[in-house]
Short mmCIF file of C-alpha atoms in Angstrom, two decimals:
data_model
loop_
_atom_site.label_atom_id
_atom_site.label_comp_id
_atom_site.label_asym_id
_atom_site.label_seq_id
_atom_site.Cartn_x
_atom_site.Cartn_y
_atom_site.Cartn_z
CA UNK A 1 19.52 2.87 9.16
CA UNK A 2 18.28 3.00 12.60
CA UNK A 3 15.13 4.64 13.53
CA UNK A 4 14.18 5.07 16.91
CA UNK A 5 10.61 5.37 18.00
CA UNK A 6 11.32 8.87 19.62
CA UNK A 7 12.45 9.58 15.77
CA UNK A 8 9.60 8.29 14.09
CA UNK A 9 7.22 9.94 16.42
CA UNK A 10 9.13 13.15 15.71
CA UNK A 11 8.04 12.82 11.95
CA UNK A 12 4.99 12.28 12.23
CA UNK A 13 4.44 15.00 14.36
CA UNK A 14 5.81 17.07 11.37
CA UNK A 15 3.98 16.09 9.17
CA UNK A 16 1.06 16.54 10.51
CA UNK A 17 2.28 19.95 11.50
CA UNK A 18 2.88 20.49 8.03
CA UNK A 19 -0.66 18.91 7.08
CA UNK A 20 -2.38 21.26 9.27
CA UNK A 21 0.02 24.31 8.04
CA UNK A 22 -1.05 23.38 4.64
CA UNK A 23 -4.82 23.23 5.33
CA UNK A 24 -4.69 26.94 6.73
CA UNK A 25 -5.89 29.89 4.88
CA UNK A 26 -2.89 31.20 4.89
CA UNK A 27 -0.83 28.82 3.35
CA UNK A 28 -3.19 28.43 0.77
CA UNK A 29 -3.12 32.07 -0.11
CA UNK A 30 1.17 31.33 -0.54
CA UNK A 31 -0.02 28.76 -3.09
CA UNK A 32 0.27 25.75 -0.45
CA UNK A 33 -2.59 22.63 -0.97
CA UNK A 34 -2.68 19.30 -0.04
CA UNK A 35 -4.76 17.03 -1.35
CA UNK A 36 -5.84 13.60 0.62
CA UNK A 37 -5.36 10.48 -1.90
CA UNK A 38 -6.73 7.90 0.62
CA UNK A 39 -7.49 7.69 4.06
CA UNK A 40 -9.25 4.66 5.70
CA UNK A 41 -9.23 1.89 8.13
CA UNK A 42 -10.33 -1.01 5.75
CA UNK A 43 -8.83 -2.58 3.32
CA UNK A 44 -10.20 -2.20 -0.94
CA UNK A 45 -12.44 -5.25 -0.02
CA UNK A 46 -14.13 -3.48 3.13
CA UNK A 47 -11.96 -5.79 5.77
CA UNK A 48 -10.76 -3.77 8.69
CA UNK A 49 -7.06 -3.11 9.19
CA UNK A 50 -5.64 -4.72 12.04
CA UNK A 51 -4.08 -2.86 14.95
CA UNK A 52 0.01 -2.35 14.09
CA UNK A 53 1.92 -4.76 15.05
CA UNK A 54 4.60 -4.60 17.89
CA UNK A 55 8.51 -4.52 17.31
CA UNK A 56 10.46 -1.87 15.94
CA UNK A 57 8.66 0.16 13.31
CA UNK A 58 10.47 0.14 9.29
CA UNK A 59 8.80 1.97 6.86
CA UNK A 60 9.07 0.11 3.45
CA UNK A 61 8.48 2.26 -0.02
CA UNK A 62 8.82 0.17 -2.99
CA UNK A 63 8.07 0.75 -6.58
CA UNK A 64 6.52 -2.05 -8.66
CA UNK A 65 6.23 -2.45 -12.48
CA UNK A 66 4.41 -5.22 -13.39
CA UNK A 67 4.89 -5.89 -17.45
CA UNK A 68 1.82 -6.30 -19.66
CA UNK A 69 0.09 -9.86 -19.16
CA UNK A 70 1.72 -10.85 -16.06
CA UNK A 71 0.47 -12.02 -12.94
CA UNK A 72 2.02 -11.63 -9.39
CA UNK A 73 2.36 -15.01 -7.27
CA UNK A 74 -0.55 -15.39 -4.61
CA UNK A 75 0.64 -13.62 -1.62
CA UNK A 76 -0.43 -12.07 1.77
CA UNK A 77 0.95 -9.19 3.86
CA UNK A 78 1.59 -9.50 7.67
CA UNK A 79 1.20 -5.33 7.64
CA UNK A 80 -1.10 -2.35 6.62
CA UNK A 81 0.06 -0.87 3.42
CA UNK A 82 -1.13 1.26 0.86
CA UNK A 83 -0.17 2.25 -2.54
CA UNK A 84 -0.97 4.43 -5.78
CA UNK A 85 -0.77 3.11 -9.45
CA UNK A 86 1.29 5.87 -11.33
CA UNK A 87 1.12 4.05 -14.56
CA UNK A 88 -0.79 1.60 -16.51
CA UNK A 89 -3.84 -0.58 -15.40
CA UNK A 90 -4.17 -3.48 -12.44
CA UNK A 91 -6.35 -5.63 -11.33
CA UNK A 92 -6.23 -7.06 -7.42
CA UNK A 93 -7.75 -10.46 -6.78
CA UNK A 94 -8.47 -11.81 -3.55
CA UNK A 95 -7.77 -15.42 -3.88
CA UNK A 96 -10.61 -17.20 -1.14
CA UNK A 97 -13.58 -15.49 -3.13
CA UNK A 98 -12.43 -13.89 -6.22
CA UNK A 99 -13.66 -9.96 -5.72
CA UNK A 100 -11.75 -8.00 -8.10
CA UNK A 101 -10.55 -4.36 -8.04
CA UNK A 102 -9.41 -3.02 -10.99
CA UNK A 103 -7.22 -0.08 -10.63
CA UNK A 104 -5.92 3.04 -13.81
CA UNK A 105 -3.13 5.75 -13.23
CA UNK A 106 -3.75 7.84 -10.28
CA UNK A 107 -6.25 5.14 -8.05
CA UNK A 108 -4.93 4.74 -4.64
CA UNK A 109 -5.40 1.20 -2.92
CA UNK A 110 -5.58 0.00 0.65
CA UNK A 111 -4.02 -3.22 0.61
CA UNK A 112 -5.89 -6.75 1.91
CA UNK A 113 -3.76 -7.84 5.47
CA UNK A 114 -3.23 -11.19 5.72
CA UNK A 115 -5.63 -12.40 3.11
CA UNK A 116 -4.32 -14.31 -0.32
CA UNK A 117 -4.22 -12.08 -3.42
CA UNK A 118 -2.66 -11.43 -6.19
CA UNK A 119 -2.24 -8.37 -9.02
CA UNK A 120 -2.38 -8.80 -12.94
CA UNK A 121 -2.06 -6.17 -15.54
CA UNK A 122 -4.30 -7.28 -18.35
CA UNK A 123 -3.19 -4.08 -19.95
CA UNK A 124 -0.87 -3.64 -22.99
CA UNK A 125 1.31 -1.33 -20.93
CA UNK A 126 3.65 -1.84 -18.20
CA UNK A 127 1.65 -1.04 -14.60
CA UNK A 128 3.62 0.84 -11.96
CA UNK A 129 2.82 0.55 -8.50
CA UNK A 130 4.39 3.32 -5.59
CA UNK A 131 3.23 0.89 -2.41
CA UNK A 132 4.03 1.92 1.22
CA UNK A 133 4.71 -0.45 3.87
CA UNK A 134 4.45 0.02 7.77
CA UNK A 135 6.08 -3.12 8.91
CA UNK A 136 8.26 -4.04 11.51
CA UNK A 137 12.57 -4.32 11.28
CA UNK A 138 13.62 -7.81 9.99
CA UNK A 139 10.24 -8.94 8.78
CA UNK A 140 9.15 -9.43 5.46
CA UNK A 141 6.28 -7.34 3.98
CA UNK A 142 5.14 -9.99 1.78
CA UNK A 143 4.64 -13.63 2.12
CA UNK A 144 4.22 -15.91 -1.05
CA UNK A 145 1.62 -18.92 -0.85
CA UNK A 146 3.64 -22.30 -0.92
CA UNK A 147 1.26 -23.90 -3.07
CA UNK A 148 0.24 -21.69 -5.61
CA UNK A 149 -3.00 -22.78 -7.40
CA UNK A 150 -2.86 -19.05 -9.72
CA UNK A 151 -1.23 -19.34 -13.37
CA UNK A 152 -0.06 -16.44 -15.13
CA UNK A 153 -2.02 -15.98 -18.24
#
């Protein structure tokens, strides 16, 4: 599918339409809310986002499940992306210095940008991760490290 920038600026300009519609009094009295889950311009860690990228824009969505006692490879992303756990338990570690966030059902994440990490669900559940990708046509959203150092557990 081909998405031209006109497009894309075309949703977003309805959705924020529809954000602001929302927000009114009087769609709340029809029984309209929104509710923000996350907005911010750092990453978990407190590192800034960098400015997007240039290229054609491709919005990624993917949906993760990460079974019980298994660790992702140590990876980085070349693009800002968020995501929300919808099941399960996680734990994000950045690789150079070890800070941990540990996520449950429902927690939202802003992901690291081009910084090693890597998730591990020390649960006894699968984990389920909805993560949203702004990237750019052609380019992968995730990079693995060639030498991984990490070992499942």
């Amino acid at each position: 599918m081909n998405i031209s920038i006109s497009s894309l600026l075309l949703v977003f300009y309805f959705f924020f339409n529809s954000y602001a519609y929302a927000q009114s009094s009087e769609a709340k009295q029809q029984g309209i809310a929104v509710d923000v889950i996350t907005q911010s311009d750092i990453s978990w860690d407190g590192s800034p986002l960098p400015s997007y990228p240039t290229g054609q824009p491709e919005v990624t969505i993917l949906k993760i499940t990460i079974q019980p006692g298994v660790s992702l490879p140590i990876h980085e992303h070349p693009y800002i992306n968020a995501g929300i756990l919808t099941k399960g338990q996680l734990t994000v570690v950045r690789e150079d210095n070890g800070k941990t966030l540990h996520l449950k059902a429902g927690d939202s994440i802003t992901e690291l940008v081009n910084i090693w990490h890597y998730g591990k669900n020390e649960g006894k559940t699968p984990a389920e991760i909805i993560v949203f990708y702004a990237g750019v046509k052609g380019k992968p959203v995730t990079i693995l490290e060639k030498n991984q150092k990490h070992t499942s557990p």
